[in-house]
Structure formats: structure tokens, C-alpha cells
CSV table of C-alpha atoms in Angstrom, one decimal:
chain,number,residue,atom,x,y,z
A,1,UNK,CA,69.3,-56.1,50.0
A,2,UNK,CA,71.9,-55.2,52.7
A,3,UNK,CA,73.1,-57.6,55.3
A,4,UNK,CA,72.6,-57.0,59.0
A,5,UNK,CA,70.2,-54.5,60.5
A,6,UNK,CA,69.9,-50.8,60.2
A,7,UNK,CA,67.8,-48.3,62.2
A,8,UNK,CA,64.9,-46.8,60.3
A,9,UNK,CA,65.3,-43.1,59.4
A,10,UNK,CA,62.0,-42.4,61.1
A,11,UNK,CA,60.4,-44.6,63.8
A,12,UNK,CA,57.2,-46.4,62.7
A,13,UNK,CA,54.3,-46.4,65.2
A,14,UNK,CA,51.2,-48.6,65.3
A,15,UNK,CA,48.2,-47.4,67.3
A,16,UNK,CA,47.2,-50.1,69.7
A,17,UNK,CA,44.2,-50.3,72.0
A,18,UNK,CA,46.1,-52.3,74.6
A,19,UNK,CA,49.6,-50.7,74.7
A,20,UNK,CA,48.6,-47.3,73.1
A,21,UNK,CA,51.6,-47.4,70.8
A,22,UNK,CA,53.8,-50.1,69.3
A,23,UNK,CA,57.2,-48.7,68.3
A,24,UNK,CA,59.3,-50.1,65.5
A,25,UNK,CA,62.8,-48.7,65.0
A,26,UNK,CA,64.7,-51.6,63.3
A,27,UNK,CA,64.6,-52.3,59.6
A,28,UNK,CA,64.7,-56.0,60.4
A,29,UNK,CA,61.5,-55.9,62.4
A,30,UNK,CA,59.7,-53.6,59.9
A,31,UNK,CA,60.6,-55.9,57.0
A,32,UNK,CA,59.5,-59.0,59.0
A,33,UNK,CA,56.1,-57.4,59.5
A,34,UNK,CA,55.8,-56.8,55.8
A,35,UNK,CA,56.3,-60.5,54.8
A,36,UNK,CA,53.4,-62.4,53.4
A,37,UNK,CA,53.7,-65.0,56.1
A,38,UNK,CA,53.3,-62.5,58.9
A,39,UNK,CA,50.5,-60.6,57.1
A,40,UNK,CA,48.6,-63.9,56.8
A,41,UNK,CA,48.1,-63.7,60.6
A,42,UNK,CA,45.6,-60.9,60.0
A,43,UNK,CA,43.3,-63.7,58.7
A,44,UNK,CA,43.6,-65.9,61.8
A,45,UNK,CA,41.7,-65.0,64.9
A,46,UNK,CA,43.5,-65.0,68.2
A,47,UNK,CA,40.7,-66.7,70.1
A,48,UNK,CA,39.2,-69.1,67.5
A,49,UNK,CA,35.5,-69.6,68.1
A,50,UNK,CA,35.3,-67.3,71.1
A,51,UNK,CA,33.7,-64.6,68.8
A,52,UNK,CA,30.5,-66.7,69.0
A,53,UNK,CA,30.4,-66.1,72.8
A,54,UNK,CA,32.0,-62.7,73.1
A,55,UNK,CA,31.1,-60.7,70.0
A,56,UNK,CA,34.1,-58.4,70.3
A,57,UNK,CA,36.7,-61.2,70.1
A,58,UNK,CA,37.5,-60.5,66.5
A,59,UNK,CA,41.2,-59.7,67.1
A,60,UNK,CA,43.9,-61.6,65.3
A,61,UNK,CA,47.2,-63.4,65.7
A,62,UNK,CA,48.6,-60.3,63.9
A,63,UNK,CA,47.4,-58.0,66.7
A,64,UNK,CA,48.8,-60.2,69.4
A,65,UNK,CA,52.2,-60.8,67.8
A,66,UNK,CA,52.7,-57.0,67.5
A,67,UNK,CA,51.7,-56.7,71.2
A,68,UNK,CA,54.2,-59.4,72.3
A,69,UNK,CA,56.9,-57.6,70.3
A,70,UNK,CA,56.1,-54.3,72.1
A,71,UNK,CA,56.2,-55.9,75.6
A,72,UNK,CA,59.5,-57.5,74.7
A,73,UNK,CA,60.9,-54.2,73.5
A,74,UNK,CA,59.9,-52.6,76.8
A,75,UNK,CA,61.5,-55.4,78.8
A,76,UNK,CA,64.8,-54.9,76.9
A,77,UNK,CA,64.7,-51.2,77.6
A,78,UNK,CA,64.4,-52.0,81.3
A,79,UNK,CA,67.2,-54.6,81.1
A,80,UNK,CA,69.6,-52.4,79.2
A,81,UNK,CA,72.9,-51.8,81.1
A,82,UNK,CA,72.0,-54.3,83.9
A,83,UNK,CA,74.2,-57.3,84.9
A,84,UNK,CA,73.5,-60.5,83.0
A,85,UNK,CA,71.9,-58.7,80.1
A,86,UNK,CA,73.7,-58.9,76.7
A,87,UNK,CA,72.6,-56.2,74.3
A,88,UNK,CA,73.7,-58.4,71.4
A,89,UNK,CA,70.6,-60.5,72.2
A,90,UNK,CA,68.2,-57.6,71.5
A,91,UNK,CA,67.3,-58.5,67.9
A,92,UNK,CA,67.0,-62.2,68.7
A,93,UNK,CA,64.5,-61.4,71.4
A,94,UNK,CA,62.5,-58.9,69.2
A,95,UNK,CA,62.4,-61.2,66.2
A,96,UNK,CA,61.3,-64.2,68.4
A,97,UNK,CA,58.6,-62.2,70.0
A,98,UNK,CA,57.2,-61.1,66.7
A,99,UNK,CA,57.3,-64.5,65.0
A,100,UNK,CA,56.4,-66.8,67.9
A,101,UNK,CA,52.9,-67.5,66.6
A,102,UNK,CA,53.6,-67.4,62.9
A,103,UNK,CA,52.8,-71.1,62.5
A,104,UNK,CA,49.2,-70.9,63.8
A,105,UNK,CA,46.6,-72.1,61.4
A,106,UNK,CA,42.8,-71.3,61.2
A,107,UNK,CA,41.0,-72.1,64.4
A,108,UNK,CA,44.4,-73.4,65.4
A,109,UNK,CA,43.8,-75.9,68.2
A,110,UNK,CA,40.6,-77.5,66.8
A,111,UNK,CA,42.3,-77.8,63.4
A,112,UNK,CA,45.4,-79.4,64.9
A,113,UNK,CA,43.4,-82.1,66.6
A,114,UNK,CA,41.7,-83.2,63.4
A,115,UNK,CA,44.7,-83.1,61.0
A,116,UNK,CA,47.4,-83.9,63.5
A,117,UNK,CA,49.4,-80.8,62.8
A,118,UNK,CA,51.3,-78.7,65.3
A,119,UNK,CA,51.7,-75.0,65.1
A,120,UNK,CA,55.1,-75.0,66.8
A,121,UNK,CA,56.4,-77.4,64.1
A,122,UNK,CA,55.0,-75.2,61.4
A,123,UNK,CA,56.5,-72.1,63.1
A,124,UNK,CA,59.9,-73.8,62.7
A,125,UNK,CA,59.2,-74.8,59.1
A,126,UNK,CA,58.2,-71.2,58.1
A,127,UNK,CA,61.2,-69.7,59.9
A,128,UNK,CA,63.7,-72.3,58.4
A,129,UNK,CA,62.1,-72.8,55.0
A,130,UNK,CA,62.0,-71.1,51.7
A,131,UNK,CA,59.9,-68.1,52.9
A,132,UNK,CA,60.1,-64.4,52.9
A,133,UNK,CA,60.5,-64.5,56.7
A,134,UNK,CA,63.6,-66.7,56.3
A,135,UNK,CA,65.1,-64.4,53.7
A,136,UNK,CA,64.7,-61.4,56.0
A,137,UNK,CA,66.1,-63.2,59.0
A,138,UNK,CA,69.2,-64.5,57.1
A,139,UNK,CA,70.3,-60.9,56.7
A,140,UNK,CA,71.5,-61.2,60.3
A,141,UNK,CA,73.6,-64.3,59.3
A,142,UNK,CA,72.8,-67.8,58.1
A,143,UNK,CA,72.4,-69.1,61.7
A,144,UNK,CA,70.0,-66.4,62.8
A,145,UNK,CA,66.8,-68.2,61.6
A,146,UNK,CA,67.9,-71.3,63.5
A,147,UNK,CA,68.5,-69.3,66.7
A,148,UNK,CA,65.0,-67.7,66.5
A,149,UNK,CA,63.5,-71.1,66.0
A,150,UNK,CA,65.4,-72.6,68.9
A,151,UNK,CA,64.2,-69.8,71.3
A,152,UNK,CA,60.6,-70.5,70.3
A,153,UNK,CA,61.1,-74.2,70.7
A,154,UNK,CA,62.7,-73.6,74.1
A,155,UNK,CA,65.9,-75.5,73.1
A,156,UNK,CA,68.2,-72.4,72.8
A,157,UNK,CA,71.1,-72.5,75.3
A,158,UNK,CA,70.3,-68.9,76.4
A,159,UNK,CA,67.7,-69.7,79.0
A,160,UNK,CA,67.3,-66.0,79.9
A,161,UNK,CA,66.1,-65.2,76.4
A,162,UNK,CA,63.8,-68.2,76.4
A,163,UNK,CA,62.2,-67.2,79.7
A,164,UNK,CA,61.4,-63.8,78.3
A,165,UNK,CA,59.1,-65.3,75.7
A,166,UNK,CA,58.1,-68.6,77.3
A,167,UNK,CA,57.7,-69.0,81.1
A,168,UNK,CA,55.1,-68.5,83.7
A,169,UNK,CA,55.4,-64.8,83.4
A,170,UNK,CA,56.5,-63.7,79.9
A,171,UNK,CA,55.8,-61.3,77.1
A,172,UNK,CA,53.4,-63.7,75.4
A,173,UNK,CA,51.2,-64.2,78.4
A,174,UNK,CA,51.2,-60.6,79.5
A,175,UNK,CA,49.9,-59.5,76.1
A,176,UNK,CA,47.3,-62.2,75.5
A,177,UNK,CA,45.7,-61.8,78.9
A,178,UNK,CA,45.2,-58.0,78.5
A,179,UNK,CA,44.4,-58.1,74.8
A,180,UNK,CA,41.8,-60.9,75.2
A,181,UNK,CA,40.2,-59.1,78.2
A,182,UNK,CA,40.0,-55.9,76.2
A,183,UNK,CA,38.4,-57.5,73.1
A,184,UNK,CA,36.0,-59.8,75.0
A,185,UNK,CA,35.0,-56.9,77.3
A,186,UNK,CA,35.6,-58.7,80.5
A,187,UNK,CA,37.5,-57.2,83.5
A,188,UNK,CA,39.3,-60.3,84.7
A,189,UNK,CA,42.5,-60.1,82.5
A,190,UNK,CA,43.7,-56.7,83.7
A,191,UNK,CA,46.7,-56.3,85.9
A,192,UNK,CA,49.5,-53.8,86.5
A,193,UNK,CA,51.9,-54.7,83.7
A,194,UNK,CA,53.9,-51.5,84.0
A,195,UNK,CA,54.6,-52.3,87.6
A,196,UNK,CA,55.7,-55.9,86.7
A,197,UNK,CA,58.0,-54.6,84.0
A,198,UNK,CA,59.6,-52.1,86.3
A,199,UNK,CA,60.5,-54.8,88.9
A,200,UNK,CA,61.7,-57.4,86.4
A,201,UNK,CA,65.4,-58.2,86.6
A,202,UNK,CA,67.6,-60.4,84.3
A,203,UNK,CA,69.7,-63.3,85.7
A,204,UNK,CA,71.8,-65.9,84.0
A,205,UNK,CA,69.0,-68.3,83.3
A,206,UNK,CA,65.7,-66.5,83.9
A,207,UNK,CA,63.8,-63.3,84.5
A,208,UNK,CA,63.1,-62.7,88.2
A,209,UNK,CA,60.9,-60.3,90.0
A,210,UNK,CA,62.0,-57.9,92.8
A,211,UNK,CA,60.1,-58.9,96.0
A,212,UNK,CA,58.5,-55.4,96.1
A,213,UNK,CA,56.5,-56.3,93.0
A,214,UNK,CA,55.0,-59.5,94.5
A,215,UNK,CA,51.5,-58.1,94.8
A,216,UNK,CA,51.4,-57.1,91.1
A,217,UNK,CA,52.5,-60.7,90.2
A,218,UNK,CA,49.7,-62.1,92.5
A,219,UNK,CA,47.2,-60.0,90.5
A,220,UNK,CA,48.6,-61.3,87.2
A,221,UNK,CA,48.4,-65.0,88.4
A,222,UNK,CA,44.8,-64.5,89.5
A,223,UNK,CA,43.9,-62.7,86.2
A,224,UNK,CA,45.2,-65.7,84.3
A,225,UNK,CA,43.1,-68.0,86.5
A,226,UNK,CA,39.9,-66.1,85.9
A,227,UNK,CA,40.5,-65.6,82.1
A,228,UNK,CA,40.9,-69.4,81.6
A,229,UNK,CA,37.7,-70.3,83.3
A,230,UNK,CA,35.5,-67.3,82.4
A,231,UNK,CA,36.7,-66.8,78.8
A,232,UNK,CA,39.0,-69.5,77.3
A,233,UNK,CA,37.0,-72.5,78.7
A,234,UNK,CA,33.6,-70.8,78.4
A,235,UNK,CA,31.1,-73.7,77.6
A,236,UNK,CA,29.5,-71.8,74.7
A,237,UNK,CA,32.9,-71.4,73.0
A,238,UNK,CA,33.6,-75.0,73.6
A,239,UNK,CA,30.3,-76.0,72.0
A,240,UNK,CA,31.3,-74.1,68.9
A,241,UNK,CA,34.7,-75.8,69.0
A,242,UNK,CA,33.0,-79.2,69.2
A,243,UNK,CA,30.9,-78.5,66.1
A,244,UNK,CA,33.9,-77.1,64.2
A,245,UNK,CA,35.9,-80.3,65.1
A,246,UNK,CA,33.0,-82.5,63.9
A,247,UNK,CA,32.7,-80.6,60.6
A,248,UNK,CA,36.3,-81.1,59.7
A,249,UNK,CA,36.2,-84.7,60.8
A,250,UNK,CA,33.1,-85.3,58.7
A,251,UNK,CA,34.6,-83.6,55.6
A,252,UNK,CA,37.8,-85.7,56.0
A,253,UNK,CA,35.8,-88.9,56.4
A,254,UNK,CA,33.7,-88.1,53.3
A,255,UNK,CA,36.8,-87.3,51.2
A,256,UNK,CA,38.6,-90.5,52.2
A,257,UNK,CA,35.5,-92.6,51.4
A,258,UNK,CA,35.1,-91.2,47.9
A,259,UNK,CA,32.3,-88.7,48.4
A,260,UNK,CA,31.9,-86.4,45.5
A,261,UNK,CA,31.7,-82.8,46.7
A,262,UNK,CA,29.7,-80.2,44.7
A,263,UNK,CA,32.9,-78.1,44.9
A,264,UNK,CA,36.1,-80.0,45.4
A,265,UNK,CA,37.8,-78.7,48.6
A,266,UNK,CA,41.2,-77.9,46.9
A,267,UNK,CA,42.7,-76.0,49.8
A,268,UNK,CA,42.0,-78.9,52.3
A,269,UNK,CA,43.1,-81.8,50.0
A,270,UNK,CA,46.7,-81.8,51.3
A,271,UNK,CA,45.4,-81.9,54.9
A,272,UNK,CA,43.0,-84.8,54.1
A,273,UNK,CA,45.9,-86.6,52.4
A,274,UNK,CA,48.4,-85.9,55.2
A,275,UNK,CA,50.9,-84.5,52.7
A,276,UNK,CA,51.2,-80.8,53.4
A,277,UNK,CA,53.8,-78.4,52.0
A,278,UNK,CA,54.6,-75.0,53.5
A,279,UNK,CA,52.9,-73.4,50.5
A,280,UNK,CA,49.7,-75.5,51.2
A,281,UNK,CA,49.8,-74.6,54.9
A,282,UNK,CA,50.2,-70.8,54.2
A,283,UNK,CA,47.3,-70.8,51.8
A,284,UNK,CA,44.8,-71.7,54.5
A,285,UNK,CA,43.2,-69.1,56.7
A,286,UNK,CA,39.8,-68.6,58.4
A,287,UNK,CA,38.3,-66.9,55.4
A,288,UNK,CA,38.9,-70.0,53.3
A,289,UNK,CA,37.5,-72.2,56.1
A,290,UNK,CA,34.3,-70.1,56.3
A,291,UNK,CA,34.0,-70.3,52.5
A,292,UNK,CA,33.9,-74.1,52.6
A,293,UNK,CA,31.5,-74.1,55.4
A,294,UNK,CA,29.1,-72.0,53.4
A,295,UNK,CA,29.5,-74.3,50.4
A,296,UNK,CA,29.1,-77.4,52.5
A,297,UNK,CA,25.8,-76.1,54.0
A,298,UNK,CA,24.3,-77.1,50.7
A,299,UNK,CA,26.0,-80.4,50.3
A,300,UNK,CA,24.1,-83.7,49.8
A,301,UNK,CA,25.5,-85.1,53.0
A,302,UNK,CA,22.9,-84.3,55.7
A,303,UNK,CA,25.4,-84.4,58.6
A,304,UNK,CA,28.0,-82.1,57.0
A,305,UNK,CA,25.3,-79.7,55.9
A,306,UNK,CA,23.6,-79.6,59.3
A,307,UNK,CA,26.8,-79.1,61.2
A,308,UNK,CA,27.9,-76.3,58.9
A,309,UNK,CA,24.6,-74.5,59.3
A,310,UNK,CA,24.8,-74.8,63.1
A,311,UNK,CA,28.3,-73.2,63.1
A,312,UNK,CA,27.5,-70.5,60.6
A,313,UNK,CA,24.2,-69.5,62.2
A,314,UNK,CA,25.2,-70.1,65.8
A,315,UNK,CA,22.7,-73.0,66.5
A,316,UNK,CA,25.1,-74.6,69.0
A,317,UNK,CA,24.9,-77.7,71.1
A,318,UNK,CA,23.5,-77.6,74.6
A,319,UNK,CA,25.6,-79.1,77.4
A,320,UNK,CA,25.3,-80.9,80.8
A,321,UNK,CA,28.1,-81.5,83.3
A,322,UNK,CA,28.8,-85.1,84.2
A,323,UNK,CA,31.2,-87.3,86.2
A,324,UNK,CA,32.9,-90.6,86.0
A,325,UNK,CA,29.8,-92.4,87.3
A,326,UNK,CA,27.8,-91.2,84.3
A,327,UNK,CA,30.4,-92.6,81.9
A,328,UNK,CA,30.4,-96.0,83.5
A,329,UNK,CA,26.7,-96.3,83.8
A,330,UNK,CA,24.9,-94.2,81.2
A,331,UNK,CA,27.2,-93.5,78.2
A,332,UNK,CA,26.7,-96.7,76.2
A,333,UNK,CA,23.0,-96.6,76.7
A,334,UNK,CA,22.8,-93.0,75.7
A,335,UNK,CA,24.7,-93.7,72.5
A,336,UNK,CA,22.3,-96.5,71.6
A,337,UNK,CA,19.2,-94.3,72.2
A,338,UNK,CA,20.7,-91.6,69.9
A,339,UNK,CA,21.1,-94.2,67.2
A,340,UNK,CA,17.5,-95.3,67.8
A,341,UNK,CA,16.1,-91.9,67.0
A,342,UNK,CA,18.3,-91.6,63.9
A,343,UNK,CA,21.0,-89.3,65.2
A,344,UNK,CA,24.6,-90.3,64.8
A,345,UNK,CA,26.3,-90.1,68.3
A,346,UNK,CA,29.7,-89.9,66.7
A,347,UNK,CA,28.8,-86.4,65.6
A,348,UNK,CA,26.0,-85.3,67.9
A,349,UNK,CA,27.0,-86.6,71.3
A,350,UNK,CA,30.4,-85.3,72.4
A,351,UNK,CA,32.4,-85.5,75.6
A,352,UNK,CA,34.6,-82.5,76.2
A,353,UNK,CA,36.9,-81.6,79.1
A,354,UNK,CA,39.1,-78.7,80.1
A,355,UNK,CA,41.8,-78.4,82.6
A,356,UNK,CA,44.2,-75.7,83.7
A,357,UNK,CA,47.1,-75.3,86.2
A,358,UNK,CA,47.2,-71.6,86.9
A,359,UNK,CA,50.7,-71.7,88.5
A,360,UNK,CA,53.1,-74.5,89.4
A,361,UNK,CA,56.3,-74.8,91.4
A,362,UNK,CA,59.2,-76.7,89.9
A,363,UNK,CA,58.7,-80.4,89.5
A,364,UNK,CA,61.9,-81.9,88.1
A,365,UNK,CA,61.6,-84.9,85.8
A,366,UNK,CA,58.0,-84.2,84.7
A,367,UNK,CA,57.2,-84.2,81.0
A,368,UNK,CA,56.7,-80.4,81.0
A,369,UNK,CA,59.0,-78.9,83.6
A,370,UNK,CA,57.6,-75.4,84.5
A,371,UNK,CA,60.2,-73.0,85.7
A,372,UNK,CA,58.6,-71.2,88.7
A,373,UNK,CA,58.5,-67.5,89.2
A,374,UNK,CA,61.3,-66.4,91.6
A,375,UNK,CA,61.3,-63.3,93.7
A,376,UNK,CA,64.6,-61.4,94.3
A,377,UNK,CA,64.7,-60.7,98.0
A,378,UNK,CA,66.4,-57.7,99.7
A,379,UNK,CA,69.4,-60.0,100.6
A,380,UNK,CA,69.8,-60.8,96.9
A,381,UNK,CA,68.6,-64.4,97.4
A,382,UNK,CA,65.9,-66.0,95.3
A,383,UNK,CA,62.6,-67.3,96.8
A,384,UNK,CA,60.0,-69.2,94.8
A,385,UNK,CA,56.8,-67.2,94.6
A,386,UNK,CA,54.4,-69.6,96.2
A,387,UNK,CA,56.7,-69.9,99.3
A,388,UNK,CA,56.3,-66.1,99.8
A,389,UNK,CA,52.7,-65.5,98.7
A,390,UNK,CA,49.7,-67.0,100.5
A,391,UNK,CA,47.5,-66.1,97.5
A,392,UNK,CA,49.6,-68.0,95.0
A,393,UNK,CA,50.3,-70.9,97.4
A,394,UNK,CA,46.5,-71.5,97.7
A,395,UNK,CA,46.3,-72.3,94.0
A,396,UNK,CA,49.8,-73.6,93.3
A,397,UNK,CA,50.0,-77.0,91.8
A,398,UNK,CA,46.2,-77.5,91.9
A,399,UNK,CA,44.9,-78.7,88.5
A,400,UNK,CA,41.2,-77.9,87.9
A,401,UNK,CA,39.3,-80.0,85.4
A,402,UNK,CA,35.6,-80.0,84.4
A,403,UNK,CA,33.7,-82.4,82.0
A,404,UNK,CA,30.8,-81.5,79.8
A,405,UNK,CA,28.6,-83.5,77.5
A,406,UNK,CA,27.4,-81.7,74.4
A,407,UNK,CA,24.3,-82.6,72.4
A,408,UNK,CA,21.7,-80.9,70.0
A,409,UNK,CA,18.8,-80.2,72.3
A,410,UNK,CA,16.6,-78.9,69.5
A,411,UNK,CA,16.5,-82.4,67.9
A,412,UNK,CA,15.2,-83.8,71.2
A,413,UNK,CA,12.2,-81.5,71.2
A,414,UNK,CA,11.2,-82.1,67.6
A,415,UNK,CA,8.0,-84.1,66.9
A,416,UNK,CA,8.3,-87.9,66.6
A,417,UNK,CA,9.7,-90.7,68.8
A,418,UNK,CA,8.6,-88.8,71.9
A,419,UNK,CA,9.1,-91.7,74.3
A,420,UNK,CA,12.7,-92.4,73.2
A,421,UNK,CA,13.5,-88.7,73.3
A,422,UNK,CA,12.0,-88.3,76.8
A,423,UNK,CA,14.2,-91.1,78.0
A,424,UNK,CA,17.3,-89.4,76.6
A,425,UNK,CA,16.3,-86.1,78.3
A,426,UNK,CA,15.8,-87.9,81.6
A,427,UNK,CA,19.3,-89.4,81.4
A,428,UNK,CA,20.8,-86.0,80.5
A,429,UNK,CA,19.0,-84.3,83.3
A,430,UNK,CA,20.7,-86.7,85.8
């Protein structure tokens, strides 16, 4: 296997519903796509449980990763020959864009909460470990995998390269907003990406936008805002996530307390034990998780069986919105009433909240410092976006949060203990 990178004799092209075509010209990129670690992303959905709300949302991390690569490739084409751009960084940018999500597991964010894993840590482990991905990357030199990992972790000294894949307007966000909008069928996530790419300019430490492209960036910011509240935080999707979370927690609880499963959950044992190897992690995908859910639907544990049936057959929890007053005055009593009708509130009464900051200006010293979007003005000076745009200023720095309480409404309408259930419904109705 030769060192370094060569150009393919003939360009490879992927048909893509978002970008029309994805072009691969480098042997390095083509070989990374062919690794088993990257191919595993075909079996991990991009939007987790969203397919239960928007039936078209069946696209995968594989689709998205190729899309991010293609946007990065187009950005590099625009930057080529411009001041502050170093063509030697081209393959670092392309490899990083392709591999930035390679550490995602099945139903990634719900899974991470239960098993205390972190997809970014696993991304580093896969890139740096004894994997096919690492072997391909090392053709570019023994330090190349570390550089790719550092860009993804945002610790690489080249801040321009970092900003191209991770900032408030980057290749990652520009792909997932458009791709998720396309597959969910909504209109919110569409914006003029071609215009944004044309007005992007590289500087020493970040990508900036020519001031003439401000309105296209405004459209992008508002698209992101709408996608989060209309798609990513959709209450039905969150209901499915709540049930998924409780299934995994119940299975872990049963395992740790000596429950004898009809079929031992071999693939999940390392996660239950908290001793996970790279090989263990890579074996797990959403097909495996669905298999166990089908098996557990027939388990002897009533809670596990019921929750699995709810998830598989979309019998989801209902929800009500609530505020801090509710928590202070009603929460404890509601839990006791659920216990009184024989329903475990630990699994069937769930508080969930979502919050988003659609755009933020620079706040030095904060735990997560967000580099703002800068406009390159006609006098070559930089001006922060929200200082120039009334639209962005109106939502800048404003964090929106909502709280919901999820519960199984069907149980409350079943015969028996009608008085207790009526009391519960009265509390939930406010």
C-alpha cells in the first residue's frame, strides 16, 4: 500500500438528493469511505427517533458525512489561490469533514445519556486506534491521524481549518440543515448555500463572509432556528426518545440486578459493565438495537416488554407543558398517585426539556466560547453579524427553553381505579 495520496485515474461520483453530485478525486478519501468503520454509518440514522414523527427521516450518518465532505470540497475550491489559504491543508480538511461523525453510536444522544459515552471521544478513539481508518490516514504520515482528531476536537492550532468544520456557519451545519429538511419534507431548512459559499473568505483564524452576503446568512440563521423547534425538538420525537432512554435504563437495571434474560444481550454487555473496547463499540448499530427491542417485547419483565412494544409500534407517551410552579407544587403528589395505580413513575412519568441558542456573539471566558460570524466590510474591516443585521440581533444571545411532562395517557383511561386516575388527569390538565 503506497504512502501519501494519489489522484484517482477517474473521478468517482455519488448521486445525492441534496447536492446533486458528490465528487471524489483523491485515493485517500475513496479508501476512507471504503473502511468498515465508515460503512458502519449506513446503519446509524442521522436523526435518531425522528423517523417516528417524519416518516421520511430515514437518512443516515453516512449520507450526512458524504455531504459535509462535499461542502468542504466546494469551500476549498473557492479558497484556492486566496490569501491566508494554504493548499497543503486540503486533505486535512477533506478527511476531517468525512470522518467528523464516525464515533456516533445508535440513537446517539439517547444512548450516550444512559451509558455515559461520548461520540467525540469515540471519534478520536476510532481515528487513533487500531482501525482501518487509522491505517488509511497514516499513509499521509504518522502524525496525520492526530491532526485530523485535533481538528474535530477543536484543539488544532490552525483555527481557520477548525472553523470550516466547527463554527456557527460551517460545512457540518450547512449540510445537516438542508439534508434534514429534505428528508423530513419540511421547508424550514432551505437557504441559499451557493450564495454563502461564494461570499466566504479565509482569514488567519476563521472563515468570514463578505458583507454583500449578509442576507443569505440571515436566511441560514433563521433556517437553523426553525429546524430546531419544528423538527429537532418536535414533542413526538422527544416522546420516542424518552421511551428509548427508559428501555435502555430498564435493561441496564435488570442486568445489574441479576435478571436472567431469555436471550442474553451479548452486544450490550460491555456497555452495561462500563468496559467498552473499540471493537465492542463498532459492533453496535441500530439494527442490533432493534433486534433486542423485538426480543425484549416478549421478556418476563412487564416494564421492559411494555416499553419495547410502545417504541416498536409507536404507542408513544402523551405530553403536557409545565412550569416551575408545577414542579414545586404538584410533582411529588403526582408521583405518589402513579404509584397508587400501580404505574412506576421512574419509567412512566418523565420530565424533559429542550433549549437552543440560535446565534450568539462572542462571550469570552464562558465554558463554550462561540466564535461569532464576522462580515468583511468594504473597507476590509470585520464587523460582527448581529451588529449589522437587525434580524440576527433580534435573536442573538437569546436562549429559548421549553419543558414538557410525558406520561402514558392510555393507561389513565383503562378501566379500574377511576377516581385516582381522574385526579391524575385533573393535575395534568392544569
